[in-house]
Each structure stands twice: as structure tokens, then as C-alpha cells.
GROMACS .gro file of C-alpha atoms in nm:
model
  139
    1UNK     CA    1   0.000   0.000   0.000
    2UNK     CA    2   0.107   0.354  -0.069
    3UNK     CA    3   0.054   0.455   0.294
    4UNK     CA    4   0.287   0.184   0.421
    5UNK     CA    5   0.564   0.302   0.189
    6UNK     CA    6   0.521   0.668   0.282
    7UNK     CA    7   0.507   0.592   0.654
    8UNK     CA    8   0.812   0.371   0.634
    9UNK     CA    9   1.007   0.669   0.503
   10UNK     CA   10   0.855   0.921   0.745
   11UNK     CA   11   0.709   0.754   1.056
   12UNK     CA   12   0.691   1.092   1.236
   13UNK     CA   13   0.428   1.233   0.999
   14UNK     CA   14   0.129   1.236   1.234
   15UNK     CA   15  -0.111   1.370   0.969
   16UNK     CA   16  -0.020   1.085   0.734
   17UNK     CA   17  -0.086   0.832   1.011
   18UNK     CA   18  -0.427   0.990   1.071
   19UNK     CA   19  -0.507   0.978   0.699
   20UNK     CA   20  -0.410   0.609   0.694
   21UNK     CA   21  -0.634   0.541   0.993
   22UNK     CA   22  -0.931   0.719   0.834
   23UNK     CA   23  -0.863   0.541   0.505
   24UNK     CA   24  -0.956   0.213   0.676
   25UNK     CA   25  -1.323   0.316   0.672
   26UNK     CA   26  -1.305   0.392   0.300
   27UNK     CA   27  -1.126   0.064   0.233
   28UNK     CA   28  -1.408  -0.121   0.406
   29UNK     CA   29  -1.672   0.054   0.193
   30UNK     CA   30  -1.485  -0.027  -0.127
   31UNK     CA   31  -1.418  -0.386  -0.020
   32UNK     CA   32  -1.041  -0.348  -0.009
   33UNK     CA   33  -1.004  -0.440   0.354
   34UNK     CA   34  -0.959  -0.804   0.452
   35UNK     CA   35  -1.208  -0.933   0.699
   36UNK     CA   36  -1.538  -1.113   0.725
   37UNK     CA   37  -1.769  -1.048   0.433
   38UNK     CA   38  -2.113  -0.905   0.495
   39UNK     CA   39  -2.366  -1.184   0.452
   40UNK     CA   40  -2.664  -1.099   0.241
   41UNK     CA   41  -2.902  -1.293   0.460
   42UNK     CA   42  -3.272  -1.222   0.474
   43UNK     CA   43  -3.273  -1.232   0.852
   44UNK     CA   44  -3.203  -0.886   0.996
   45UNK     CA   45  -3.032  -1.028   1.306
   46UNK     CA   46  -2.776  -1.223   1.104
   47UNK     CA   47  -2.702  -0.924   0.884
   48UNK     CA   48  -2.664  -0.697   1.186
   49UNK     CA   49  -2.431  -0.945   1.357
   50UNK     CA   50  -2.220  -0.976   1.044
   51UNK     CA   51  -2.197  -0.599   1.006
   52UNK     CA   52  -2.094  -0.567   1.372
   53UNK     CA   53  -1.818  -0.826   1.322
   54UNK     CA   54  -1.696  -0.629   1.024
   55UNK     CA   55  -1.701  -0.304   1.224
   56UNK     CA   56  -1.500  -0.470   1.501
   57UNK     CA   57  -1.245  -0.593   1.246
   58UNK     CA   58  -1.201  -0.235   1.121
   59UNK     CA   59  -1.173  -0.104   1.477
   60UNK     CA   60  -0.908  -0.363   1.561
   61UNK     CA   61  -0.714  -0.269   1.248
   62UNK     CA   62  -0.736   0.101   1.331
   63UNK     CA   63  -0.625   0.036   1.691
   64UNK     CA   64  -0.322  -0.153   1.560
   65UNK     CA   65  -0.235   0.139   1.330
   66UNK     CA   66  -0.274   0.389   1.615
   67UNK     CA   67  -0.043   0.179   1.830
   68UNK     CA   68   0.217   0.162   1.553
   69UNK     CA   69   0.187   0.539   1.503
   70UNK     CA   70   0.232   0.598   1.876
   71UNK     CA   71   0.554   0.396   1.875
   72UNK     CA   72   0.707   0.664   1.651
   73UNK     CA   73   0.511   0.957   1.796
   74UNK     CA   74   0.450   0.882   2.165
   75UNK     CA   75   0.386   1.247   2.259
   76UNK     CA   76   0.131   1.324   1.987
   77UNK     CA   77  -0.184   1.440   2.164
   78UNK     CA   78  -0.386   1.390   1.847
   79UNK     CA   79  -0.281   1.026   1.818
   80UNK     CA   80  -0.327   0.959   2.190
   81UNK     CA   81  -0.677   1.109   2.197
   82UNK     CA   82  -0.780   0.933   1.877
   83UNK     CA   83  -0.652   0.601   2.010
   84UNK     CA   84  -0.826   0.642   2.344
   85UNK     CA   85  -1.155   0.741   2.184
   86UNK     CA   86  -1.142   0.441   1.955
   87UNK     CA   87  -1.051   0.181   2.216
   88UNK     CA   88  -1.348   0.291   2.429
   89UNK     CA   89  -1.556   0.091   2.183
   90UNK     CA   90  -1.377  -0.236   2.256
   91UNK     CA   91  -1.188  -0.220   2.588
   92UNK     CA   92  -1.326  -0.293   2.934
   93UNK     CA   93  -1.370   0.009   3.165
   94UNK     CA   94  -1.095  -0.102   3.403
   95UNK     CA   95  -0.842  -0.126   3.120
   96UNK     CA   96  -0.946   0.217   2.991
   97UNK     CA   97  -0.911   0.374   3.335
   98UNK     CA   98  -0.565   0.225   3.379
   99UNK     CA   99  -0.453   0.348   3.036
  100UNK     CA  100  -0.599   0.698   3.086
  101UNK     CA  101  -0.423   0.733   3.421
  102UNK     CA  102  -0.099   0.624   3.259
  103UNK     CA  103  -0.143   0.878   2.979
  104UNK     CA  104  -0.221   1.181   3.196
  105UNK     CA  105   0.038   1.109   3.461
  106UNK     CA  106   0.314   1.061   3.203
  107UNK     CA  107   0.220   1.392   3.041
  108UNK     CA  108   0.078   1.606   3.323
  109UNK     CA  109   0.115   1.936   3.138
  110UNK     CA  110  -0.099   1.838   2.838
  111UNK     CA  111  -0.430   2.009   2.910
  112UNK     CA  112  -0.612   1.848   2.614
  113UNK     CA  113  -0.532   1.504   2.754
  114UNK     CA  114  -0.655   1.601   3.100
  115UNK     CA  115  -0.978   1.742   2.956
  116UNK     CA  116  -1.041   1.421   2.762
  117UNK     CA  117  -0.961   1.215   3.072
  118UNK     CA  118  -1.207   1.415   3.282
  119UNK     CA  119  -1.468   1.383   3.008
  120UNK     CA  120  -1.410   1.007   3.005
  121UNK     CA  121  -1.446   0.986   3.383
  122UNK     CA  122  -1.768   1.186   3.381
  123UNK     CA  123  -1.926   0.936   3.142
  124UNK     CA  124  -1.840   0.637   3.361
  125UNK     CA  125  -2.096   0.685   3.639
  126UNK     CA  126  -2.070   0.327   3.756
  127UNK     CA  127  -1.696   0.360   3.799
  128UNK     CA  128  -1.659   0.710   3.945
  129UNK     CA  129  -1.836   0.898   4.222
  130UNK     CA  130  -1.882   1.274   4.221
  131UNK     CA  131  -1.604   1.314   4.479
  132UNK     CA  132  -1.366   1.132   4.243
  133UNK     CA  133  -1.452   1.371   3.961
  134UNK     CA  134  -1.407   1.674   4.187
  135UNK     CA  135  -1.061   1.554   4.286
  136UNK     CA  136  -0.968   1.530   3.915
  137UNK     CA  137  -1.042   1.901   3.869
  138UNK     CA  138  -0.815   1.980   4.164
  139UNK     CA  139  -0.520   1.809   3.995
   0.00000   0.00000   0.00000
């Protein structure tokens, strides 16, 4: 693929990584992405299940690309936020919390990361109490 060649020569091009990640959705639409084929079944449940499997395959592929991009660009806020937003669809809450804590404590001066972390915490009512959220703002 053209993206692989370009990224091999310039792995620090964050915008190119993001283009490659977004290209995965287009590749799925045009049938250029390997993965389970959508079954043209008359039962809506089977079709929905097949489409969900295909969506998960694309998400897993995009997560892998984000992780590869972060190897070369570990401080890129854009890559970190994109990765974290994407993995929310597939990771367990405990794993997300652990990763978010790791991210914000390794880069405590990145306000965008802290804002996204607080936003994440506010949406996890079962995991956080209001006192926990208040303490985040104090940090």
C-alpha cells in the first residue's frame, strides 16, 4: 500500500498516520479491507451481527495502526486522543481507566489530555463517584 511506503520513510508524519487510519473506513466501503464479508441474509439479526463483526475488524485494524503510530510519535496528543476514543468501543472500563491514568500522569502538562480524561471519567458513572470527579479538577 502507498501509505505503508510513505510511513516507512517518514514515521513521524502524524497527519499521514491519521489519513491512513481514516482510510480504513473507505477501504471497508470499497471492499479493499480483509475481513469477514457481509452476509446478504434475509434475517435482519444475522445481517446486523455480520456488520458488527466487520465493524469490530475495522476497529481492531485502526487500533493496531494507532499503536504503531504511537511507537514513533509517543507524545502526539492527536494520536493519543484518537486512540483512546477508539478503544473505548472495545476495551473494558478497568483497562481504559488504567490506560488513561498512565497517559495523563506521564504527560501532566498536556491540558487536552486532562480534559479528555475528565470527560471520560464523567461518562463512567458506575466507575466514578462525584467526589472522584471533583478531585480530578483539583489536579
